């Protein structure tokens, strides 16, 4: 199956923060999972570099927009790399190829007769890059950013979105799963059914943008420019190759609810007008909250992901974000909560299990994973069945983008293996020669079970999963990670490596 997955392209007005990393990691988890299923995956992320907000940020710093974006975009690209994202391309909306494609795309809409020139005055919030109706403001301020919008009057080109109301409605009704979760689908459909107004798709007073192809005095509205990235990237991500027919329509766009309307209403209408298929799905996740507020640059309450990663590495952060906050919902995160899960779950439950398994195999079987002989081979049949059911269960959850539920399924089995150690007490079995076969079965079972845990955890904590496999002497190349090989009997005969703790205890300064 072809599987094209995207993140929003992030505004480069400020420094990248954990909120941006969150969506990128979620998309990465899903991309890695689909590669494990053998799908043909394309994973896109990038930066949104035009518009007022960026021009203002540059102006505030006393640099040109070009200088500003060239300085900021690499930081976003670096963050994607640091959080372990396996994106196949990183798009910047200032790429010449993207700009040319945007012009072609809007020319198609123009040719379709869906564009008109009009004068409009309205209240504009630069932080959202959108107009607000007076009645939607809270105390005269933008409800999303708490900033006072500015009155702007301009002659602009309008996209006749109102013409698409019925088609959008029909599309929603025919595709009840295309926006998930259902509450977001309902919200978008209600918005459509509430009546769609035409939208301005160009700016007269701004120069930092892509020129309107038939009127170079205007630039294309940053949101239109941005949405088109999902298509434009496919035309130039691989030099000399157009990936559009291979990967479009996208399987899933990931985003948070702040930008639902743009993705679930405006984007499909633009695609219909320009003659493209609408994406197969959109997944709208919740907000990471710190101290009860959405993290954002504008509010200034950010947790620096670089600091967390420097102390703990990236996998514990990836694990925590999806273990703690049910993916799809809003949830509160904190350093204290992180440290608790790190210690209780990663260090004590998983890390210790790996250490104990390797050191018991080293101590009782000279480091070689034993192969249980009949009749002991069947002693752990129930655990084996649970292990394989765990893999199937985690995969079913990941297929449905239920990352948190997938982790819970894996964790129940981690706890099952820990109970196995306590119940079987290998240190006692080792003292009784008559129990040698049973000890073989238990040690083999722990290694086989941990291998399945590593395979199931690969999408979320890829580095740690590979390290578990390495310690068990198991291969961890792309082909070795495939779900089809995630069976109990797939454990290769091998020698284990007893190494320092996988998740060492961290003494926090201060
Ligand atoms: N540039 C637009 C998107 C254009 S896509 C065609 C934009 N950029 S943004 O930098 O503001 O990024 C918004 C997105 O970042 C959210 O939709 C979400 O994916 C992610 N998040 C930013 N802060 C977040 C949280 N605190 N929590 C969860 N997601 C967060 O909007």
Coordinates of C-alpha atoms and ligand atoms in Angstrom, one line a residue:
X1 CA 0.0 0.0 0.0
X2 CA 1.1 3.6 -0.7
X3 CA 1.1 5.7 2.4
X4 CA 1.8 9.4 2.3
X5 CA 1.8 11.1 5.7
X6 CA 2.4 14.8 6.4
X7 CA 2.7 17.2 9.3
X8 CA 1.7 20.9 9.1
X9 CA 4.6 23.0 7.9
X10 CA 5.6 25.2 10.8
X11 CA 5.8 28.9 10.9
X12 CA 9.4 30.1 11.3
X13 CA 8.6 33.3 13.1
X14 CA 10.1 31.9 16.4
X15 CA 12.2 29.1 17.7
X16 CA 10.9 25.5 17.2
X17 CA 9.3 24.1 20.3
X18 CA 7.9 20.8 21.7
X19 CA 4.5 21.5 20.2
X20 CA 6.0 21.3 16.7
X21 CA 8.1 18.2 17.7
X22 CA 4.9 16.5 18.9
X23 CA 3.1 16.4 15.6
X24 CA 6.4 15.5 13.8
X25 CA 6.9 12.6 16.2
X26 CA 3.3 11.4 15.8
X27 CA 3.7 11.4 12.0
X28 CA 7.0 9.6 12.4
X29 CA 5.5 6.9 14.6
X30 CA 2.9 6.2 12.0
X31 CA 5.4 6.4 9.1
X32 CA 7.7 3.9 10.8
X33 CA 4.8 1.6 11.6
X34 CA 3.7 1.5 8.0
X35 CA 7.2 0.8 6.8
X36 CA 7.2 -2.2 9.2
X37 CA 4.0 -3.3 7.5
X38 CA 5.9 -3.2 4.2
X39 CA 4.0 -0.2 2.9
X40 CA 5.5 2.3 0.4
X41 CA 5.8 5.3 2.7
X42 CA 6.4 8.9 2.0
X43 CA 6.7 11.2 5.0
X44 CA 6.7 15.0 4.6
X45 CA 7.4 17.8 7.0
X46 CA 8.8 21.3 6.6
X47 CA 8.4 25.1 7.1
X48 CA 5.9 27.8 6.3
X49 CA 8.0 30.9 5.5
X50 CA 5.9 33.5 3.9
X51 CA 3.3 36.0 5.1
X52 CA 2.8 38.9 7.5
X53 CA 3.8 37.0 10.6
X54 CA 7.2 36.1 9.2
X55 CA 7.8 39.5 7.7
X56 CA 7.0 41.1 11.0
X57 CA 9.2 38.8 13.0
X58 CA 12.1 39.7 10.6
X59 CA 11.3 43.4 10.9
X60 CA 11.3 43.1 14.7
X61 CA 14.8 41.7 14.5
X62 CA 16.0 44.2 12.0
X63 CA 16.8 41.6 9.3
X64 CA 15.2 40.9 5.9
X65 CA 12.6 38.2 5.7
X66 CA 15.0 36.2 3.6
X67 CA 17.7 36.4 6.2
X68 CA 15.3 35.5 8.9
X69 CA 13.9 32.4 7.2
X70 CA 17.3 31.2 6.1
X71 CA 18.4 31.4 9.7
X72 CA 15.3 29.8 11.2
X73 CA 14.4 27.0 8.8
X74 CA 17.5 25.0 9.5
X75 CA 16.6 25.0 13.2
X76 CA 13.3 23.4 12.4
X77 CA 15.0 20.9 10.1
X78 CA 17.5 20.1 12.9
X79 CA 14.6 19.5 15.3
X80 CA 13.1 17.0 13.0
X81 CA 16.4 15.2 12.9
X82 CA 16.9 15.4 16.6
X83 CA 13.5 13.9 17.4
X84 CA 14.3 11.0 15.2
X85 CA 11.9 11.9 12.4
X86 CA 12.5 9.8 9.2
X87 CA 10.9 12.3 6.9
X88 CA 11.6 11.6 3.2
X89 CA 11.7 15.3 2.4
X90 CA 11.8 18.6 4.2
X91 CA 9.9 21.3 2.3
X92 CA 10.4 25.0 2.6
X93 CA 7.8 27.3 1.0
X94 CA 10.6 29.5 -0.2
X95 CA 11.9 26.7 -2.4
X96 CA 11.7 28.0 -6.0
X97 CA 10.0 24.8 -7.1
X98 CA 7.3 25.2 -4.5
X99 CA 6.7 28.8 -5.5
X100 CA 6.4 27.9 -9.1
X101 CA 4.0 25.1 -8.3
X102 CA 1.8 27.5 -6.2
X103 CA 1.5 29.8 -9.1
X104 CA 0.5 27.0 -11.4
X105 CA -2.0 25.7 -8.8
X106 CA -3.8 29.1 -8.4
X107 CA -3.7 29.6 -12.1
X108 CA -5.8 26.5 -12.4
X109 CA -8.3 27.8 -9.9
X110 CA -8.4 31.1 -11.9
X111 CA -8.9 29.2 -15.1
X112 CA -11.7 27.3 -13.5
X113 CA -13.5 30.6 -12.9
X114 CA -13.4 30.4 -9.1
X115 CA -11.5 33.7 -8.5
X116 CA -12.9 37.2 -8.4
X117 CA -11.4 40.6 -7.4
X118 CA -13.1 42.4 -4.5
X119 CA -12.5 45.0 -1.9
X120 CA -12.6 43.9 1.7
X121 CA -12.2 45.4 5.1
X122 CA -11.9 43.3 8.2
X123 CA -10.1 42.6 11.5
X124 CA -6.9 40.6 10.9
X125 CA -4.9 38.7 13.5
X126 CA -1.4 38.3 12.3
X127 CA -0.7 35.5 14.7
X128 CA -3.4 33.3 13.1
X129 CA -2.9 34.9 9.6
X130 CA -6.7 35.2 9.3
X131 CA -9.6 37.6 9.5
X132 CA -12.0 37.4 12.4
X133 CA -15.7 38.4 12.6
X134 CA -16.3 41.0 15.3
X135 CA -18.8 38.8 17.1
X136 CA -16.2 36.0 17.4
X137 CA -13.7 38.2 19.3
X138 CA -13.3 37.9 23.0
X139 CA -13.1 41.4 24.6
X140 CA -12.1 42.7 21.2
X141 CA -9.2 40.2 21.0
X142 CA -8.5 37.1 19.0
X143 CA -9.7 34.1 21.0
X144 CA -6.7 32.0 20.0
X145 CA -3.9 34.4 20.7
X146 CA -5.4 37.1 22.9
X147 CA -4.1 39.8 20.6
X148 CA -6.0 42.7 19.2
X149 CA -6.7 42.3 15.5
X150 CA -5.9 45.1 13.1
X151 CA -8.4 46.6 10.7
X152 CA -7.2 46.0 7.1
X153 CA -8.9 47.1 3.9
X154 CA -7.6 45.9 0.6
X155 CA -8.6 45.0 -2.9
X156 CA -7.9 41.3 -3.1
X157 CA -8.5 38.2 -5.2
X158 CA -11.2 36.0 -3.8
X159 CA -11.6 32.3 -4.0
X160 CA -15.3 31.6 -4.4
X161 CA -15.5 29.1 -1.5
X162 CA -19.2 29.5 -1.2
X163 CA -19.6 27.7 -4.5
X164 CA -18.2 24.6 -2.9
X165 CA -20.5 24.4 0.0
X166 CA -22.7 21.7 -1.4
X167 CA -19.8 19.7 -2.8
X168 CA -18.0 19.8 0.5
X169 CA -21.2 18.8 2.3
X170 CA -21.7 15.8 0.0
X171 CA -18.1 14.8 0.3
X172 CA -18.3 14.8 4.1
X173 CA -21.4 12.8 4.0
X174 CA -19.9 10.3 1.6
X175 CA -16.7 10.0 3.6
X176 CA -17.7 9.9 7.3
X177 CA -14.2 8.9 8.4
X178 CA -12.2 11.3 6.4
X179 CA -11.6 13.7 9.4
X180 CA -10.9 12.0 12.7
X181 CA -11.8 12.1 15.5
X182 CA -15.5 12.3 14.9
X183 CA -15.9 15.4 17.0
X184 CA -13.6 17.3 14.6
X185 CA -15.5 15.9 11.6
X186 CA -18.7 17.2 13.1
X187 CA -17.2 20.6 13.8
X188 CA -16.0 21.0 10.2
X189 CA -19.3 19.8 8.7
X190 CA -21.2 22.2 11.0
X191 CA -19.0 25.0 9.8
X192 CA -19.7 24.1 6.2
X193 CA -23.4 23.8 6.8
X194 CA -23.4 27.1 8.6
X195 CA -22.7 28.8 5.3
X196 CA -19.3 29.4 3.6
X197 CA -18.1 32.9 2.7
X198 CA -15.7 33.5 -0.1
X199 CA -12.1 34.0 1.1
X200 CA -9.4 36.4 0.1
X201 CA -6.5 34.5 -1.4
X202 CA -4.1 37.4 -2.1
X203 CA -2.5 40.3 -0.2
X204 CA -1.9 43.8 -1.8
X205 CA 0.2 45.4 0.9
X206 CA 2.6 42.6 1.5
X207 CA 5.6 41.7 -0.7
X208 CA 6.9 38.7 1.2
X209 CA 5.1 35.9 -0.6
X210 CA 4.5 34.2 -4.0
X211 CA 3.4 36.7 -6.6
X212 CA -0.1 36.2 -8.1
X213 CA 0.7 35.0 -11.6
X214 CA -1.8 37.2 -13.4
X215 CA -1.2 40.3 -11.2
X216 CA 2.3 40.6 -9.8
X217 CA 1.3 43.5 -7.6
X218 CA -0.2 41.0 -5.2
X219 CA 1.1 38.0 -3.3
X220 CA -0.8 34.8 -2.6
X221 CA -2.3 34.5 0.8
X222 CA 0.1 32.6 3.1
X223 CA -2.4 29.9 3.9
X224 CA -3.1 29.0 0.3
X225 CA 0.6 29.0 -0.4
X226 CA 1.1 26.7 2.7
X227 CA -1.6 24.2 2.0
X228 CA -0.3 23.6 -1.5
X229 CA 3.0 22.2 0.0
X230 CA 1.4 18.8 0.4
X231 CA 1.2 18.5 -3.4
X232 CA 4.1 20.6 -4.5
X233 CA 6.6 18.6 -2.5
X234 CA 5.8 15.5 -4.5
X235 CA 6.8 17.2 -7.8
X236 CA 10.4 18.0 -6.7
X237 CA 11.3 15.9 -3.6
X238 CA 13.2 13.5 -5.9
X239 CA 15.0 15.3 -8.7
X240 CA 13.9 14.3 -12.1
X241 CA 11.0 12.3 -10.8
X242 CA 7.3 13.4 -10.2
X243 CA 5.9 11.4 -7.2
X244 CA 2.4 12.8 -7.5
X245 CA 0.7 9.9 -9.1
X246 CA 2.6 7.5 -6.8
X247 CA 1.6 9.2 -3.5
X248 CA -1.4 11.5 -4.1
X249 CA -3.9 11.6 -2.6
X250 CA -2.2 11.7 0.8
X251 CA -3.3 9.0 3.2
X252 CA -3.3 11.3 6.2
X253 CA -2.5 14.9 7.2
X254 CA -1.7 15.3 10.9
X255 CA -2.5 18.6 12.5
X256 CA -4.0 20.1 15.7
X257 CA -7.4 21.6 16.0
X258 CA -6.1 25.2 15.6
X259 CA -5.9 24.7 11.9
X260 CA -8.8 22.4 11.3
X261 CA -10.9 24.8 9.1
X262 CA -8.0 25.4 6.7
X263 CA -7.4 21.7 6.3
X264 CA -10.9 20.3 6.4
X265 CA -12.8 23.0 4.6
X266 CA -10.6 25.3 2.5
X267 CA -8.0 22.7 1.4
X268 CA -10.5 20.2 -0.1
X269 CA -12.3 23.0 -1.9
X270 CA -9.1 24.3 -3.4
X271 CA -8.2 20.8 -4.5
X272 CA -11.7 20.3 -6.1
X273 CA -11.4 23.6 -7.9
X274 CA -7.9 22.8 -9.2
X275 CA -8.9 19.3 -10.2
X276 CA -7.1 17.2 -7.7
X277 CA -8.3 14.4 -5.5
X278 CA -9.0 15.2 -1.8
X279 CA -6.7 13.5 0.8
X280 CA -8.0 10.2 2.1
X281 CA -7.8 11.4 5.7
X282 CA -6.9 14.0 8.3
X283 CA -6.1 13.2 11.9
X284 CA -6.7 16.1 14.3
X285 CA -4.8 15.7 17.6
X286 CA -5.1 17.7 20.8
X287 CA -2.9 20.2 22.4
X288 CA 0.0 19.5 24.7
X289 CA -0.6 21.7 27.7
X290 CA 1.9 22.8 30.3
X291 CA 0.3 24.3 33.4
X292 CA -3.0 24.2 31.6
X293 CA -2.2 26.4 28.6
X294 CA -1.5 25.4 25.0
X295 CA 2.2 25.8 24.5
X296 CA 3.0 28.3 21.9
X297 CA 5.6 30.9 21.1
X298 CA 3.1 33.7 21.3
X299 CA 2.2 32.8 24.9
X300 CA 5.8 32.2 25.8
X301 CA 5.3 29.1 28.1
X302 CA 7.4 26.6 26.2
X303 CA 9.3 23.6 27.3
X304 CA 12.6 23.4 25.5
X305 CA 12.7 20.0 23.8
X306 CA 16.5 20.4 23.2
X307 CA 17.1 20.5 26.9
X308 CA 15.0 17.4 27.7
X309 CA 16.7 15.5 24.9
X310 CA 20.1 16.5 26.0
X311 CA 19.5 15.0 29.5
X312 CA 17.5 12.0 28.6
X313 CA 17.9 11.3 24.9
X314 CA 15.0 11.4 22.5
X315 CA 13.3 8.0 23.0
X316 CA 12.2 8.7 26.6
X317 CA 10.6 12.0 25.4
X318 CA 8.9 10.2 22.4
X319 CA 7.6 7.6 24.8
X320 CA 6.4 10.0 27.4
X321 CA 4.5 12.3 25.0
X322 CA 2.3 9.4 23.7
X323 CA 2.2 7.4 26.9
X324 CA 1.0 10.3 29.1
X325 CA -1.4 12.1 26.8
X326 CA -4.0 10.0 24.9
X327 CA -3.2 10.8 21.3
X328 CA -6.1 12.8 19.9
X329 CA -7.0 14.5 23.2
X330 CA -5.5 17.5 25.0
X331 CA -3.2 16.6 27.9
X332 CA -1.0 18.1 30.5
X333 CA 2.7 17.4 30.4
X334 CA 5.3 18.3 33.0
X335 CA 8.9 17.5 33.8
X336 CA 7.8 15.8 37.0
X337 CA 5.4 13.5 35.1
X338 CA 8.1 12.8 32.6
X339 CA 10.6 11.8 35.3
X340 CA 8.1 9.5 37.0
X341 CA 7.3 7.6 33.8
X342 CA 11.0 7.5 33.0
X343 CA 11.9 5.9 36.3
X344 CA 8.9 3.6 36.8
X345 CA 8.3 2.4 33.3
X346 CA 11.3 2.8 31.2
X347 CA 14.1 2.3 33.8
X348 CA 12.3 -0.1 36.2
X349 CA 9.9 -2.1 34.1
X350 CA 11.5 -2.3 30.6
X351 CA 15.2 -1.5 31.3
X352 CA 15.4 -3.9 34.2
X353 CA 13.7 -6.6 32.3
X354 CA 16.3 -6.3 29.5
X355 CA 19.2 -6.3 32.0
X356 CA 17.9 -9.2 34.0
X357 CA 17.2 -11.3 30.9
X358 CA 20.7 -10.7 29.5
X359 CA 22.5 -11.2 32.8
X360 CA 20.6 -14.4 33.7
X361 CA 21.4 -15.8 30.2
X362 CA 25.0 -14.8 30.8
X363 CA 25.2 -16.3 34.3
X364 CA 23.2 -19.5 33.8
X365 CA 23.9 -20.3 30.1
X366 CA 27.2 -18.8 29.3
X367 CA 25.7 -16.0 27.3
X368 CA 24.0 -18.1 24.7
X369 CA 20.2 -17.9 24.4
X370 CA 19.2 -21.5 25.2
X371 CA 16.9 -23.5 22.9
X372 CA 14.4 -25.4 25.0
X373 CA 14.1 -29.1 24.2
X374 CA 10.9 -31.1 24.4
X375 CA 9.0 -31.4 26.6
X376 CA 10.0 -27.9 27.9
X377 CA 9.6 -26.2 24.6
X378 CA 5.8 -26.0 25.2
X379 CA 6.1 -24.8 28.8
X380 CA 5.6 -21.1 27.7
X381 CA 3.0 -21.7 25.0
X382 CA 0.6 -19.4 26.8
X383 CA 3.1 -16.5 27.1
X384 CA 4.1 -17.1 23.4
X385 CA 0.4 -16.7 22.4
X386 CA 0.1 -13.5 24.5
X387 CA 3.2 -12.1 22.9
X388 CA 1.9 -12.6 19.4
X389 CA -1.5 -11.2 20.4
X390 CA 0.3 -8.2 21.8
X391 CA 2.0 -7.6 18.5
X392 CA -1.3 -8.0 16.6
X393 CA -3.1 -5.7 19.1
X394 CA -0.4 -3.0 19.0
X395 CA -0.5 -3.1 15.2
X396 CA -4.2 -2.8 15.0
X397 CA -4.1 0.3 17.3
X398 CA -1.3 1.9 15.3
X399 CA -3.3 1.2 12.1
X400 CA -6.1 3.3 13.7
X401 CA -3.5 5.9 14.8
X402 CA -4.2 5.0 18.5
X403 CA -0.6 5.5 19.6
X404 CA -1.4 5.6 23.3
X405 CA -3.5 2.4 23.2
X406 CA -0.7 0.7 21.2
X407 CA 1.7 1.6 24.0
X408 CA -0.6 0.3 26.7
X409 CA -1.0 -3.0 24.8
X410 CA 2.8 -3.4 24.7
X411 CA 3.2 -2.4 28.3
X412 CA 0.7 -5.0 29.6
X413 CA 3.0 -7.6 28.0
X414 CA 6.2 -6.0 29.5
X415 CA 4.5 -6.4 32.9
X416 CA 3.5 -10.0 32.0
X417 CA 7.2 -10.8 31.3
X418 CA 8.2 -9.2 34.6
X419 CA 5.7 -11.4 36.4
X420 CA 7.1 -14.4 34.6
X421 CA 10.5 -13.7 36.1
X422 CA 9.0 -13.4 39.6
X423 CA 6.8 -16.5 39.2
X424 CA 9.5 -18.7 37.7
X425 CA 12.4 -17.4 39.8
X426 CA 15.2 -18.5 37.5
X427 CA 17.7 -18.1 40.3
X428 CA 15.9 -20.9 42.1
X429 CA 15.5 -23.1 39.0
X430 CA 19.3 -22.7 38.4
X431 CA 20.0 -24.4 41.7
X432 CA 18.2 -27.6 40.7
X433 CA 19.7 -29.6 37.9
X434 CA 16.3 -31.3 37.3
X435 CA 14.9 -27.9 36.3
X436 CA 17.5 -27.2 33.6
X437 CA 15.0 -27.7 30.8
X438 CA 12.5 -25.4 32.5
X439 CA 15.2 -22.8 33.0
X440 CA 16.0 -23.0 29.3
X441 CA 12.4 -22.5 28.4
X442 CA 12.1 -19.4 30.7
X443 CA 15.3 -17.8 29.5
X444 CA 14.4 -18.4 25.9
X445 CA 10.9 -17.1 26.5
X446 CA 12.1 -13.9 28.0
X447 CA 14.4 -13.3 25.0
X448 CA 11.7 -14.2 22.5
X449 CA 9.1 -12.0 24.4
X450 CA 11.5 -9.0 24.6
X451 CA 12.2 -9.3 20.9
X452 CA 8.5 -8.9 20.2
X453 CA 8.4 -6.0 22.6
X454 CA 11.2 -4.3 20.7
X455 CA 9.6 -4.8 17.4
X456 CA 6.3 -3.4 18.7
X457 CA 8.0 -0.5 20.3
X458 CA 10.2 0.4 17.3
X459 CA 7.8 3.1 15.9
X460 CA 7.8 5.0 19.2
X461 CA 11.3 4.3 20.6
X462 CA 13.3 3.2 17.6
X463 CA 16.8 3.7 19.2
X464 CA 16.0 1.8 22.3
X465 CA 14.2 -1.0 20.4
X466 CA 17.3 -1.5 18.2
X467 CA 19.5 -1.5 21.3
X468 CA 17.3 -4.2 22.9
X469 CA 17.6 -6.3 19.7
X470 CA 21.4 -5.8 19.7
X471 CA 21.7 -6.9 23.3
X472 CA 19.8 -10.0 22.4
X473 CA 22.0 -10.7 19.5
X474 CA 19.1 -10.1 17.1
X475 CA 19.4 -8.3 13.7
X476 CA 17.6 -4.9 13.4
X477 CA 17.9 -3.9 9.8
X478 CA 14.7 -2.6 8.0
X479 CA 13.8 -6.1 6.8
X480 CA 14.3 -7.5 10.3
X481 CA 11.8 -5.1 11.7
X482 CA 8.9 -6.1 9.4
X483 CA 5.8 -7.1 11.3
X484 CA 5.5 -10.4 9.3
X485 CA 8.6 -11.5 11.2
X486 CA 7.2 -10.5 14.6
X487 CA 6.5 -14.1 15.7
X488 CA 7.6 -15.9 18.8
X489 CA 9.7 -18.4 16.8
X490 CA 11.5 -15.6 15.0
X491 CA 14.1 -15.4 17.7
X492 CA 17.5 -16.2 16.2
X493 CA 20.0 -18.4 18.1
X494 CA 22.5 -15.8 19.4
X495 CA 24.7 -14.6 22.2
X496 CA 23.5 -11.8 24.5
X497 CA 25.4 -8.7 25.5
X498 CA 25.2 -7.6 29.1
X499 CA 25.5 -3.9 29.0
X500 CA 24.9 -0.9 31.4
X501 CA 21.3 0.0 32.1
X502 CA 19.3 0.9 29.0
X503 CA 17.6 3.8 30.8
X504 CA 20.1 4.9 33.4
X505 CA 19.1 6.8 36.5
X506 CA 19.5 10.5 36.0
X507 CA 20.5 12.8 38.8
X508 CA 18.8 16.1 38.0
X509 CA 20.8 19.2 38.9
X510 CA 19.3 21.6 41.4
Ligands
LIG1 N1 2.0 27.3 9.3 C1 0.8 26.8 9.8 C2 0.4 25.5 9.2 C3 0.4 25.4 7.7 S1 0.1 23.7 7.2 C4 -0.3 23.8 5.6 C5 0.9 26.7 11.3 N2 2.1 26.6 11.8 S2 2.4 26.5 13.4 O1 3.8 26.6 13.5 O2 1.6 27.4 14.1 O3 2.1 25.0 13.7 C6 0.8 24.6 14.2 C7 0.8 23.1 14.4 O4 1.9 22.8 15.3 C8 -0.4 22.6 15.1 O5 -1.5 22.3 14.2 C9 0.2 21.3 15.7 O6 0.3 20.4 14.7 C10 1.5 21.8 16.2 N3 1.5 22.3 17.5 C11 1.9 23.6 17.9 N4 1.8 23.7 19.3 C12 1.3 22.6 19.8 C13 0.9 22.1 21.0 N5 1.1 22.9 22.1 N6 0.2 20.9 21.1 C14 0.0 20.2 20.1 N7 0.4 20.5 18.8 C15 1.1 21.7 18.7 O7 -0.2 26.7 11.9

